Structures are given as structure tokens and as C-alpha cells.
Amino acid sequence: MLSLSNKRVLLGITGGIAAYKCAELTRLLIKAGAEVRVAMTRSACEFITPLTLQALSGNRVHLDLLDPEAEAAMGHIELARWADLVLIAPATANSIARIAHGEADDILTTLVLATPAPIAVAPAMNQGMWADAQTQSNIAALQQRGYTLIGPDSGEQACGDVGLGRMSQPSDIVAACAQLFDTGFLAGRHVAITGGPTREAIDPVRYISNHSSGKMAYALAEEAAAAGARVTLISGPVSLSTPERVQRINVVSAQQMLEATLTAAEEADVFIGVAAVADYRPLEVAAEKIKKNDDEMSLTLVKNPDIIWEVSRLEKRPELVVGFAAETENVVANGQQKLASKKLDLLFANEATKTFNSDDVAITVIDANGTTALSAANKHVVARQMLQLIAARLS
Ligand code: CTP
């Protein structure tokens, strides 16, 4: 699937009439899954307003090298590092010449020099200017440096001439950009994951919970994003930082996790239930801190919703619903029973006492066809293997 899923595209717009097509280009880049930030030369602003591109990209447009406000939001060196791809479209004859000569006197040329990312150039100019030997030598210099040339196309030009020099159509530019990336085996897919423990309040200062660290869910989320997926991670309270390019929704109780999960799962292709959801919660939550007046006390607990089962029976069910089984005994038999009772497509079973808080994990893969073992390894290594098994089962 041709996609720019999770890719960060820095769109550099220079001052040519084709700049008006950048509204459509930005829209299509985003539709293909990219996150877009825009940098414009001053002359580009004569053809399309920064406000239009800010509204379409959802991000502040960078216009000046030394704009304190823009630099405070994201400095130009940070922006250059942020990009997975710098796309200059339209690239005028003048901007191509300046880039070819290594100038750095405005935001765009500076970004081009500073970025470690690949650079693609979509020229747009009069056919005579394109054919000129100096332009051709500048283009040859850029190609020699490894820049990707997209177009130009041939046809009627704004000035009335006919010939080579029109900027390629936005859809062709997006397709050419997508081809530059090995988009990964989950490109274009949406994966929703629950992770960590839940906490069930007893009173304002106490709760019931478990030892889940969230490490397995976070490793899966990070690896799924690296494989090109859009990832929503519904997380109980853990002390882990959010992996890059992952949308994290924080929840505390099972009830909150259920609500956030059902919303995310309706749009997801894959749901992976990794959370160690507390099976029971106190029937009543005391309004004030409970005092130790008695020698004995008891709590009445009621069952929490089974989140993965609720996802499994959604009308708009994800194509794959994948569970985890943390067991302390009879790992395979209990796992098989959970696969059937929760109507799961795939289940990863492990020994809970060895797994919680550990960096390594050994997994038994269970589906309707039987079981296979994944040997013990770092959670990230195992997460990649699991995601490959999941991707192989997607239509
Ligand atoms: N799960 C869930 N909601 C619950 C309990 C579990 O979504 N209330 C999910 C887990 O995220 C996991 C799978 O169900 O994917 C199995 O969880 P596990 O704790 O092993 O099993 P339980 O269903 O809780 O059964 P038991 O505690 O009796 O072993």
C-alpha cells in the first residue's frame, strides 16, 4: 500500500504561480498519513497565504529565519531534524540555483543545508527557463547530491507557453514521496492497544491494582508505529514515557479504560488487549478516608467489564482482536480457554510472575490452529515478532 503513514514531511514552498496547488498538496500529504509542517519564502506568500497552509497543516508556518515566535515553537534546526522528508514544491529556477550553490540566507535554504533527511524537489518554471543550460546544470548538481527530482510535467503554462516546466500534479508528487519510503508492514493500519494496570478506588487515598509495568504494551506501541501503523495506546497509570508517534490516552479505572477503548477500537484494524485490567472493583467508593476503627474489615467487590470481550462483540469489530493471557499455571490450557470464551483471533500467553516488570518475555502463541512458542527475548524483539504474526493475518 502506497502510504506516508507516520512520516513527517517538511513542505518548502517557493514563489511561483504553482504555489496555489500547495493547498491541495498539503491536503493529500495529510490524507496519505503524513504530518506536515510548512516553510515558505517571502515571495511564496504572494501566491498563497501562510494562513491557508497553517489551517490545512494544523501547524504554524515558518516564514523567517529569525522569527522569535516560530523559533520558540520549533527552532529551524529542530525543524530540519524533525523532518523525514523535505519536499520543495514548487521549486522555482531561482530557488534551485540558490540551493545548488549552498546558500543559506532564508528559512528554506537554511533548512535544506541543515536537514539530515532526504530532499525532493518539484520544479515549476517557464519552459525556456527549465531548458536553460544553467538550470539544467543546477538540477544535475542536486541529483548528484542524491536529491529526488519530481517532474516537471509538460503542457500549457501560466505564461501561455507550452512545454516542459509545469509543476507535477499534487497526487503525483504525493505518490513519488511515498515511493521514497519503505513504509513498513503495518503502513496504513490503525492499531489500538491497552496497557498497564488499572486502579480501582477504595476511598480517596487507596486503591486496588496489580504489578503490571506496561512495558509490553509500550514496546508493542513503539514497534507498531515504527512499522508504519497509526497507534492509539490506552494506558493505565505507568511510569513510562510515550513512544514517538503514538497517541496515548491516559485512564485510571477499568470503566474509564473501557470507554476510551471502545471509541478507539471502532476505528481500528487491530485491537491488542495487553492491559492487566483489575477484574473487580469496590462496590462503593468511600467519600472520605476509611478509618481503622475495627479489627477486621471487608470490602464488597463487583466484577469489572471485560474490555477485550466488549471489543470482540462490537458491531464495528476490528479485523483482528488479539489478547494476552498472564497465567501462573496451565499457561496453554488457560490460554486456549480465553481464546475461545473471549472470541479472540490470536492470543499471546505467558507466565505472569516471570513477565511483570521484566524486560524479557517468553510467549506461547495460541490461535484456532494450535500453539507455537516464541523463545524468551527482550520485549521489543518479541513485540516485533508478534506484530509480524498479526500483519500476516490481516487481509
Ligand atoms: N482483559 C480485559 N478486561 C478485563 C480483563 C482482562 O480486556 N476486565 C483482557 C486482557 O487485557 C487480556 C485478556 O483479557 O488481553 C486476558 O486477561 P487475563 O487477566 O489473563 O484474564 P482474565 O480474563 O482476567 O481471567 P482470569 O483473571 O480469570 O485469568
CSV table of C-alpha atoms and ligand atoms in Angstrom, one decimal:
chain,number,residue,atom,x,y,z
A,1,MET,CA,0.0,0.0,0.0
A,2,LEU,CA,1.4,3.4,-1.0
A,3,SER,CA,1.3,5.5,2.1
A,4,LEU,CA,3.1,8.2,4.1
A,5,SER,CA,1.8,6.8,7.3
A,6,ASN,CA,3.6,8.4,10.3
A,7,LYS,CA,6.0,10.3,8.0
A,8,ARG,CA,7.0,13.8,8.8
A,9,VAL,CA,7.1,16.0,5.7
A,10,LEU,CA,8.5,19.5,5.7
A,11,LEU,CA,7.0,21.2,2.7
A,12,GLY,CA,9.1,24.1,1.4
A,13,ILE,CA,7.2,26.5,-0.8
A,14,THR,CA,8.9,29.0,-3.1
A,15,GLY,CA,7.4,31.8,-5.1
A,16,GLY,CA,5.9,30.5,-8.3
A,17,ILE,CA,2.4,30.6,-9.6
A,18,ALA,CA,2.1,26.8,-8.9
A,19,ALA,CA,2.3,27.6,-5.2
A,20,TYR,CA,-1.5,27.8,-5.2
A,21,LYS,CA,-1.5,24.0,-5.7
A,22,CYS,CA,0.2,23.6,-2.3
A,23,ALA,CA,-3.2,23.7,-0.6
A,24,GLU,CA,-4.2,20.6,-2.4
A,25,LEU,CA,-0.7,19.1,-2.0
A,26,THR,CA,-0.8,19.6,1.8
A,27,ARG,CA,-4.3,18.1,2.0
A,28,LEU,CA,-3.2,15.0,0.0
A,29,LEU,CA,0.0,14.6,2.0
A,30,ILE,CA,-2.1,14.5,5.2
A,31,LYS,CA,-4.6,12.2,3.7
A,32,ALA,CA,-1.7,9.8,2.9
A,33,GLY,CA,-0.9,9.7,6.6
A,34,ALA,CA,1.9,12.3,6.8
A,35,GLU,CA,2.3,15.0,9.4
A,36,VAL,CA,3.1,18.2,7.5
A,37,ARG,CA,4.9,21.4,8.5
A,38,VAL,CA,5.4,24.2,6.1
A,39,ALA,CA,8.2,26.7,5.5
A,40,MET,CA,7.6,29.4,2.8
A,41,THR,CA,9.8,32.0,1.2
A,42,ARG,CA,8.6,35.6,1.3
A,43,SER,CA,7.8,35.5,-2.4
A,44,ALA,CA,5.7,32.3,-2.0
A,45,CYS,CA,3.4,34.4,0.3
A,46,GLU,CA,2.5,36.5,-2.8
A,47,PHE,CA,0.8,33.4,-4.3
A,48,ILE,CA,-0.8,31.6,-1.3
A,49,THR,CA,-1.3,32.8,2.3
A,50,PRO,CA,0.5,31.3,5.2
A,51,LEU,CA,-2.8,31.2,7.0
A,52,THR,CA,-4.3,28.8,4.4
A,53,LEU,CA,-1.3,26.5,4.9
A,54,GLN,CA,-1.5,26.8,8.7
A,55,ALA,CA,-5.1,25.8,8.6
A,56,LEU,CA,-4.5,22.9,6.3
A,57,SER,CA,-1.4,21.6,8.0
A,58,GLY,CA,-2.6,22.3,11.5
A,59,ASN,CA,0.8,23.7,12.3
A,60,ARG,CA,2.4,27.2,12.4
A,61,VAL,CA,4.0,28.1,9.1
A,62,HIS,CA,7.7,29.1,9.2
A,63,LEU,CA,8.5,32.2,7.2
A,64,ASP,CA,11.6,33.8,8.7
A,65,LEU,CA,14.9,32.5,9.9
A,66,LEU,CA,14.8,34.8,12.9
A,67,ASP,CA,11.1,34.8,13.9
A,68,PRO,CA,11.3,34.6,17.7
A,69,GLU,CA,7.7,33.2,18.0
A,70,ALA,CA,8.2,30.5,15.4
A,71,GLU,CA,11.6,29.7,16.8
A,72,ALA,CA,10.1,29.3,20.3
A,73,ALA,CA,7.5,26.8,18.9
A,74,MET,CA,10.2,24.8,17.0
A,75,GLY,CA,13.5,26.2,16.1
A,76,HIS,CA,14.8,25.9,12.5
A,77,ILE,CA,17.5,23.3,13.4
A,78,GLU,CA,14.9,21.3,15.3
A,79,LEU,CA,12.6,21.5,12.3
A,80,ALA,CA,15.3,20.4,10.0
A,81,ARG,CA,15.9,17.4,12.3
A,82,TRP,CA,12.2,16.7,12.7
A,83,ALA,CA,11.6,16.0,9.0
A,84,ASP,CA,11.7,12.5,7.5
A,85,LEU,CA,11.5,14.3,4.1
A,86,VAL,CA,12.0,17.8,2.9
A,87,LEU,CA,9.8,18.4,-0.2
A,88,ILE,CA,10.3,21.7,-2.1
A,89,ALA,CA,7.3,22.3,-4.2
A,90,PRO,CA,7.1,24.4,-6.3
A,91,ALA,CA,10.8,24.9,-6.7
A,92,THR,CA,11.5,27.9,-8.8
A,93,ALA,CA,14.6,28.3,-11.1
A,94,ASN,CA,15.9,30.9,-8.6
A,95,SER,CA,15.4,28.6,-5.5
A,96,ILE,CA,17.0,25.7,-7.3
A,97,ALA,CA,20.0,27.9,-8.2
A,98,ARG,CA,20.4,29.1,-4.6
A,99,ILE,CA,20.1,25.6,-3.2
A,100,ALA,CA,22.6,24.2,-5.8
A,101,HIS,CA,25.1,26.9,-4.7
A,102,GLY,CA,24.6,26.1,-1.0
A,103,GLU,CA,23.2,29.5,0.0
A,104,ALA,CA,21.6,29.8,3.5
A,105,ASP,CA,20.1,33.3,3.6
A,106,ASP,CA,16.4,32.4,4.3
A,107,ILE,CA,14.4,29.8,6.2
A,108,LEU,CA,14.2,27.4,3.2
A,109,THR,CA,17.8,27.3,2.0
A,110,THR,CA,18.9,27.0,5.7
A,111,LEU,CA,16.6,24.1,6.3
A,112,VAL,CA,17.9,22.3,3.2
A,113,LEU,CA,21.5,22.7,4.4
A,114,ALA,CA,20.7,21.7,8.0
A,115,THR,CA,18.5,18.6,7.4
A,116,PRO,CA,19.7,15.1,7.5
A,117,ALA,CA,16.5,14.0,5.7
A,118,PRO,CA,16.2,13.1,2.1
A,119,ILE,CA,15.2,16.1,-0.1
A,120,ALA,CA,12.7,16.0,-3.1
A,121,VAL,CA,12.3,18.9,-5.5
A,122,ALA,CA,9.3,19.5,-7.7
A,123,PRO,CA,10.4,22.2,-10.2
A,124,ALA,CA,7.9,24.7,-11.7
A,125,MET,CA,9.0,27.4,-14.2
A,126,ASN,CA,8.7,28.7,-17.7
A,127,GLN,CA,9.8,26.1,-20.3
A,128,GLY,CA,12.6,28.4,-21.5
A,129,MET,CA,14.0,28.8,-18.0
A,130,TRP,CA,13.8,25.0,-17.5
A,131,ALA,CA,15.6,24.3,-20.7
A,132,ASP,CA,18.3,26.8,-20.0
A,133,ALA,CA,21.8,25.3,-19.6
A,134,GLN,CA,22.4,26.9,-16.2
A,135,THR,CA,19.1,25.5,-14.7
A,136,GLN,CA,20.0,22.1,-16.2
A,137,SER,CA,23.4,22.2,-14.6
A,138,ASN,CA,21.9,23.2,-11.2
A,139,ILE,CA,19.4,20.3,-11.5
A,140,ALA,CA,22.3,17.9,-12.3
A,141,ALA,CA,24.1,19.1,-9.2
A,142,LEU,CA,21.1,18.5,-7.0
A,143,GLN,CA,20.6,15.0,-8.4
A,144,GLN,CA,24.3,14.2,-7.9
A,145,ARG,CA,23.8,15.1,-4.2
A,146,GLY,CA,21.0,12.5,-4.1
A,147,TYR,CA,18.0,14.8,-4.3
A,148,THR,CA,14.9,13.3,-5.9
A,149,LEU,CA,13.5,15.1,-8.8
A,150,ILE,CA,9.7,15.0,-9.2
A,151,GLY,CA,8.7,16.3,-12.7
A,152,PRO,CA,8.3,18.8,-14.1
A,153,ASP,CA,5.4,18.0,-16.4
A,154,SER,CA,4.8,19.2,-19.9
A,155,GLY,CA,1.8,21.2,-21.0
A,156,GLU,CA,0.3,24.7,-21.2
A,157,GLN,CA,1.9,27.1,-18.9
A,158,ALA,CA,0.5,30.1,-16.9
A,159,CYS,CA,2.5,32.5,-19.2
A,160,GLY,CA,0.9,31.0,-22.3
A,161,ASP,CA,4.0,28.9,-23.4
A,162,VAL,CA,3.7,25.2,-24.0
A,163,GLY,CA,6.4,22.8,-22.9
A,164,LEU,CA,8.3,21.2,-20.0
A,165,GLY,CA,8.2,23.1,-16.8
A,166,ARG,CA,4.8,22.8,-15.1
A,167,MET,CA,4.8,21.5,-11.6
A,168,SER,CA,3.6,17.9,-11.4
A,169,GLN,CA,0.1,17.3,-10.1
A,170,PRO,CA,-0.2,17.1,-6.3
A,171,SER,CA,-1.3,13.5,-6.5
A,172,ASP,CA,1.7,12.5,-8.5
A,173,ILE,CA,4.0,14.4,-6.1
A,174,VAL,CA,2.5,12.5,-3.1
A,175,ALA,CA,2.9,9.2,-4.9
A,176,ALA,CA,6.5,10.0,-5.7
A,177,CYS,CA,7.2,10.9,-2.0
A,178,ALA,CA,5.5,7.7,-0.8
A,179,GLN,CA,7.8,5.7,-3.0
A,180,LEU,CA,10.8,7.1,-1.3
A,181,PHE,CA,9.9,5.3,1.9
A,182,ASP,CA,9.8,1.7,2.8
A,183,THR,CA,6.6,2.3,4.6
A,184,GLY,CA,6.7,-0.8,6.8
A,185,PHE,CA,4.5,-3.9,7.2
A,186,LEU,CA,1.7,-2.1,9.1
A,187,ALA,CA,1.5,1.0,6.9
A,188,GLY,CA,-1.9,2.5,6.6
A,189,ARG,CA,-3.3,0.3,9.5
A,190,HIS,CA,-4.7,1.6,12.8
A,191,VAL,CA,-3.7,-0.4,15.9
A,192,ALA,CA,-5.4,0.2,19.3
A,193,ILE,CA,-3.6,-1.2,22.4
A,194,THR,CA,-4.5,-1.2,26.0
A,195,GLY,CA,-1.6,-1.3,28.5
A,196,GLY,CA,-0.6,-1.1,32.2
A,197,PRO,CA,-2.7,-1.8,35.2
A,198,THR,CA,-6.0,-0.2,36.2
A,199,ARG,CA,-6.6,1.3,39.6
A,200,GLU,CA,-9.9,0.8,41.4
A,201,ALA,CA,-10.6,3.3,44.1
A,202,ILE,CA,-11.5,2.2,47.6
A,203,ASP,CA,-11.5,5.7,49.1
A,204,PRO,CA,-9.8,9.0,48.2
A,205,VAL,CA,-6.4,7.7,49.1
A,206,ARG,CA,-6.5,3.9,48.5
A,207,TYR,CA,-7.0,1.6,45.5
A,208,ILE,CA,-6.8,-2.0,44.3
A,209,SER,CA,-4.3,-2.6,41.5
A,210,ASN,CA,-1.6,-5.0,40.3
A,211,HIS,CA,2.1,-5.1,39.4
A,212,SER,CA,1.8,-4.6,35.6
A,213,SER,CA,4.5,-2.2,34.4
A,214,GLY,CA,3.1,-1.5,31.0
A,215,LYS,CA,6.4,-2.4,29.3
A,216,MET,CA,4.9,-5.0,26.9
A,217,ALA,CA,2.2,-2.6,25.7
A,218,TYR,CA,4.6,0.2,25.3
A,219,ALA,CA,7.0,-2.0,23.3
A,220,LEU,CA,4.2,-3.1,21.1
A,221,ALA,CA,3.0,0.5,20.5
A,222,GLU,CA,6.5,1.7,19.7
A,223,GLU,CA,7.2,-1.2,17.3
A,224,ALA,CA,3.8,-0.8,15.6
A,225,ALA,CA,4.4,2.9,15.0
A,226,ALA,CA,7.9,2.0,13.6
A,227,ALA,CA,6.2,-0.5,11.3
A,228,GLY,CA,4.0,2.4,9.9
A,229,ALA,CA,0.8,1.9,11.9
A,230,ARG,CA,-1.2,4.7,13.4
A,231,VAL,CA,-1.2,3.7,17.1
A,232,THR,CA,-3.6,4.6,19.9
A,233,LEU,CA,-2.4,3.5,23.3
A,234,ILE,CA,-4.9,3.5,26.1
A,235,SER,CA,-2.8,3.4,29.2
A,236,GLY,CA,-3.4,2.8,32.8
A,237,PRO,CA,-1.0,4.6,35.3
A,238,VAL,CA,2.6,3.6,34.5
A,239,SER,CA,5.9,5.4,34.7
A,240,LEU,CA,6.9,5.1,31.1
A,241,SER,CA,7.3,7.8,28.5
A,242,THR,CA,5.1,7.9,25.5
A,243,PRO,CA,6.8,6.3,22.4
A,244,GLU,CA,7.3,8.7,19.5
A,245,ARG,CA,4.3,8.9,17.0
A,246,VAL,CA,2.0,7.2,19.4
A,247,GLN,CA,-1.3,8.7,20.5
A,248,ARG,CA,-1.6,8.0,24.3
A,249,ILE,CA,-4.9,8.2,26.2
A,250,ASN,CA,-4.4,8.1,29.9
A,251,VAL,CA,-7.0,6.3,32.1
A,252,VAL,CA,-7.1,5.2,35.7
A,253,SER,CA,-10.0,2.8,36.2
A,254,ALA,CA,-11.3,-0.2,34.2
A,255,GLN,CA,-14.5,1.7,33.5
A,256,GLN,CA,-12.5,4.7,32.0
A,257,MET,CA,-10.4,2.2,30.0
A,258,LEU,CA,-13.5,0.6,28.6
A,259,GLU,CA,-14.9,3.9,27.4
A,260,ALA,CA,-11.7,5.1,25.8
A,261,THR,CA,-11.1,1.7,24.2
A,262,LEU,CA,-14.5,1.3,22.6
A,263,THR,CA,-14.1,4.6,20.9
A,264,ALA,CA,-10.6,3.8,19.6
A,265,ALA,CA,-11.5,0.2,18.7
A,266,GLU,CA,-14.4,1.2,16.4
A,267,GLU,CA,-11.8,2.8,14.1
A,268,ALA,CA,-9.1,0.3,14.5
A,269,ASP,CA,-8.0,-2.6,12.2
A,270,VAL,CA,-6.3,-4.3,15.1
A,271,PHE,CA,-7.0,-4.3,18.8
A,272,ILE,CA,-4.4,-5.7,21.2
A,273,GLY,CA,-5.5,-6.1,24.8
A,274,VAL,CA,-2.3,-6.0,26.9
A,275,ALA,CA,-3.7,-4.2,30.0
A,276,ALA,CA,-3.8,-6.0,33.3
A,277,VAL,CA,-7.3,-4.8,34.0
A,278,ALA,CA,-8.4,-5.2,37.6
A,279,ASP,CA,-11.1,-7.9,37.5
A,280,TYR,CA,-13.0,-6.4,40.4
A,281,ARG,CA,-13.7,-3.0,41.9
A,282,PRO,CA,-15.2,-2.0,45.2
A,283,LEU,CA,-18.9,-1.8,45.1
A,284,GLU,CA,-18.8,1.5,46.9
A,285,VAL,CA,-16.0,4.1,47.0
A,286,ALA,CA,-15.9,5.8,50.4
A,287,ALA,CA,-16.2,9.5,50.1
A,288,GLU,CA,-13.7,10.1,53.0
A,289,LYS,CA,-10.6,8.2,54.0
A,290,ILE,CA,-11.7,5.0,55.8
A,291,LYS,CA,-10.5,4.9,59.5
A,292,LYS,CA,-9.1,1.8,61.1
A,293,ASN,CA,-11.8,1.6,63.8
A,294,ASP,CA,-12.4,-2.1,63.6
A,295,ASP,CA,-10.1,-5.2,63.9
A,296,GLU,CA,-11.5,-6.6,60.7
A,297,MET,CA,-12.9,-5.0,57.7
A,298,SER,CA,-14.3,-6.3,54.4
A,299,LEU,CA,-14.8,-4.9,51.0
A,300,THR,CA,-17.6,-6.0,48.7
A,301,LEU,CA,-16.2,-6.2,45.2
A,302,VAL,CA,-18.1,-6.3,41.9
A,303,LYS,CA,-16.9,-7.6,38.6
A,304,ASN,CA,-15.4,-5.1,36.1
A,305,PRO,CA,-16.4,-5.1,32.5
A,306,ASP,CA,-14.2,-7.5,30.3
A,307,ILE,CA,-12.8,-4.9,27.9
A,308,ILE,CA,-11.5,-7.2,25.3
A,309,TRP,CA,-14.8,-9.1,25.2
A,310,GLU,CA,-16.7,-5.9,24.7
A,311,VAL,CA,-14.4,-5.1,21.8
A,312,SER,CA,-14.8,-8.6,20.4
A,313,ARG,CA,-18.5,-8.2,20.2
A,314,LEU,CA,-18.6,-4.7,18.8
A,315,GLU,CA,-20.7,-4.3,15.7
A,316,LYS,CA,-17.8,-2.5,14.1
A,317,ARG,CA,-15.3,-5.0,15.4
A,318,PRO,CA,-11.6,-4.6,14.4
A,319,GLU,CA,-10.5,-7.1,11.9
A,320,LEU,CA,-8.2,-8.7,14.5
A,321,VAL,CA,-8.8,-8.9,18.2
A,322,VAL,CA,-5.6,-10.0,20.0
A,323,GLY,CA,-5.4,-10.9,23.7
A,324,PHE,CA,-2.8,-11.6,26.2
A,325,ALA,CA,-3.1,-14.2,29.0
A,326,ALA,CA,-1.0,-13.7,32.1
A,327,GLU,CA,-1.1,-17.1,33.9
A,328,THR,CA,0.6,-18.5,36.9
A,329,GLU,CA,-0.2,-22.1,35.9
A,330,ASN,CA,-1.5,-24.2,33.0
A,331,VAL,CA,-0.5,-21.5,30.5
A,332,VAL,CA,-1.6,-23.2,27.3
A,333,ALA,CA,-4.9,-24.7,28.6
A,334,ASN,CA,-6.0,-21.5,30.2
A,335,GLY,CA,-4.9,-19.5,27.1
A,336,GLN,CA,-6.9,-21.7,24.8
A,337,GLN,CA,-9.9,-21.3,27.1
A,338,LYS,CA,-9.6,-17.5,26.9
A,339,LEU,CA,-9.2,-17.5,23.2
A,340,ALA,CA,-12.5,-19.3,22.8
A,341,SER,CA,-14.5,-17.6,25.5
A,342,LYS,CA,-13.5,-14.1,24.5
A,343,LYS,CA,-13.8,-14.9,20.8
A,344,LEU,CA,-10.2,-13.8,20.0
A,345,ASP,CA,-8.3,-14.2,16.8
A,346,LEU,CA,-5.0,-14.6,18.4
A,347,LEU,CA,-3.7,-14.9,22.0
A,348,PHE,CA,-0.2,-14.5,23.4
A,349,ALA,CA,0.2,-16.4,26.7
A,350,ASN,CA,2.9,-16.0,29.2
A,351,GLU,CA,3.8,-16.7,32.8
A,352,ALA,CA,2.7,-13.6,34.8
A,353,THR,CA,5.2,-13.9,37.6
A,354,LYS,CA,8.2,-14.0,35.2
A,355,THR,CA,6.9,-11.2,33.0
A,356,PHE,CA,5.6,-8.4,35.2
A,357,ASN,CA,8.2,-5.6,35.4
A,358,SER,CA,10.7,-7.7,33.4
A,359,ASP,CA,12.4,-6.6,30.2
A,360,ASP,CA,12.3,-10.1,28.8
A,361,VAL,CA,9.4,-12.3,28.0
A,362,ALA,CA,8.7,-15.8,26.6
A,363,ILE,CA,5.5,-16.2,24.8
A,364,THR,CA,3.2,-19.0,23.6
A,365,VAL,CA,1.2,-18.1,20.5
A,366,ILE,CA,-2.3,-19.6,20.5
A,367,ASP,CA,-4.8,-19.5,17.7
A,368,ALA,CA,-7.6,-21.7,16.3
A,369,ASN,CA,-4.9,-23.8,14.6
A,370,GLY,CA,-2.8,-24.6,17.6
A,371,THR,CA,0.2,-23.3,19.5
A,372,THR,CA,3.8,-22.2,18.8
A,373,ALA,CA,6.4,-20.8,21.1
A,374,LEU,CA,8.4,-17.6,20.8
A,375,SER,CA,11.6,-18.0,22.7
A,376,ALA,CA,12.5,-15.7,25.5
A,377,ALA,CA,13.8,-12.3,24.4
A,378,ASN,CA,13.6,-8.6,25.0
A,379,LYS,CA,10.1,-7.3,24.9
A,380,HIS,CA,10.9,-5.2,21.9
A,381,VAL,CA,12.2,-8.1,19.9
A,382,VAL,CA,9.2,-10.2,20.9
A,383,ALA,CA,6.8,-7.3,20.1
A,384,ARG,CA,8.2,-7.1,16.5
A,385,GLN,CA,7.6,-10.9,16.1
A,386,MET,CA,4.1,-10.6,17.4
A,387,LEU,CA,3.3,-7.7,15.1
A,388,GLN,CA,4.6,-9.7,12.1
A,389,LEU,CA,2.3,-12.5,13.1
A,390,ILE,CA,-0.6,-10.0,13.3
A,391,ALA,CA,0.2,-8.4,10.0
A,392,ALA,CA,0.3,-11.8,8.3
A,393,ARG,CA,-3.3,-12.4,9.4
A,394,LEU,CA,-4.6,-9.1,8.1
A,395,SER,CA,-6.5,-9.1,4.7
B,1,CTP,N1,-9.0,-8.3,29.8
B,1,CTP,C1,-9.8,-7.2,29.6
B,1,CTP,N2,-10.7,-6.8,30.5
B,1,CTP,C2,-10.7,-7.4,31.7
B,1,CTP,C3,-9.9,-8.5,32.0
B,1,CTP,C4,-9.0,-8.9,31.0
B,1,CTP,O1,-9.7,-6.6,28.5
B,1,CTP,N3,-11.6,-7.0,32.6
B,1,CTP,C5,-8.1,-8.7,28.7
B,1,CTP,C6,-6.6,-8.6,29.0
B,1,CTP,O2,-6.1,-7.3,28.5
B,1,CTP,C7,-6.0,-9.7,28.2
B,1,CTP,C8,-7.1,-10.8,28.3
B,1,CTP,O3,-8.3,-10.1,28.6
B,1,CTP,O4,-5.9,-9.4,26.8
B,1,CTP,C9,-6.8,-11.8,29.4
B,1,CTP,O5,-6.5,-11.2,30.6
B,1,CTP,P1,-6.2,-12.1,31.9
B,1,CTP,O6,-6.0,-11.1,33.1
B,1,CTP,O7,-5.1,-13.1,31.6
B,1,CTP,O8,-7.5,-12.9,32.1
B,1,CTP,P2,-8.9,-12.6,32.8
B,1,CTP,O9,-10.0,-12.5,31.7
B,1,CTP,O10,-8.9,-11.5,33.7
B,1,CTP,O11,-9.2,-14.0,33.5
B,1,CTP,P3,-8.5,-14.6,34.9
B,1,CTP,O12,-8.1,-13.4,35.7
B,1,CTP,O13,-9.6,-15.4,35.4
B,1,CTP,O14,-7.3,-15.4,34.5
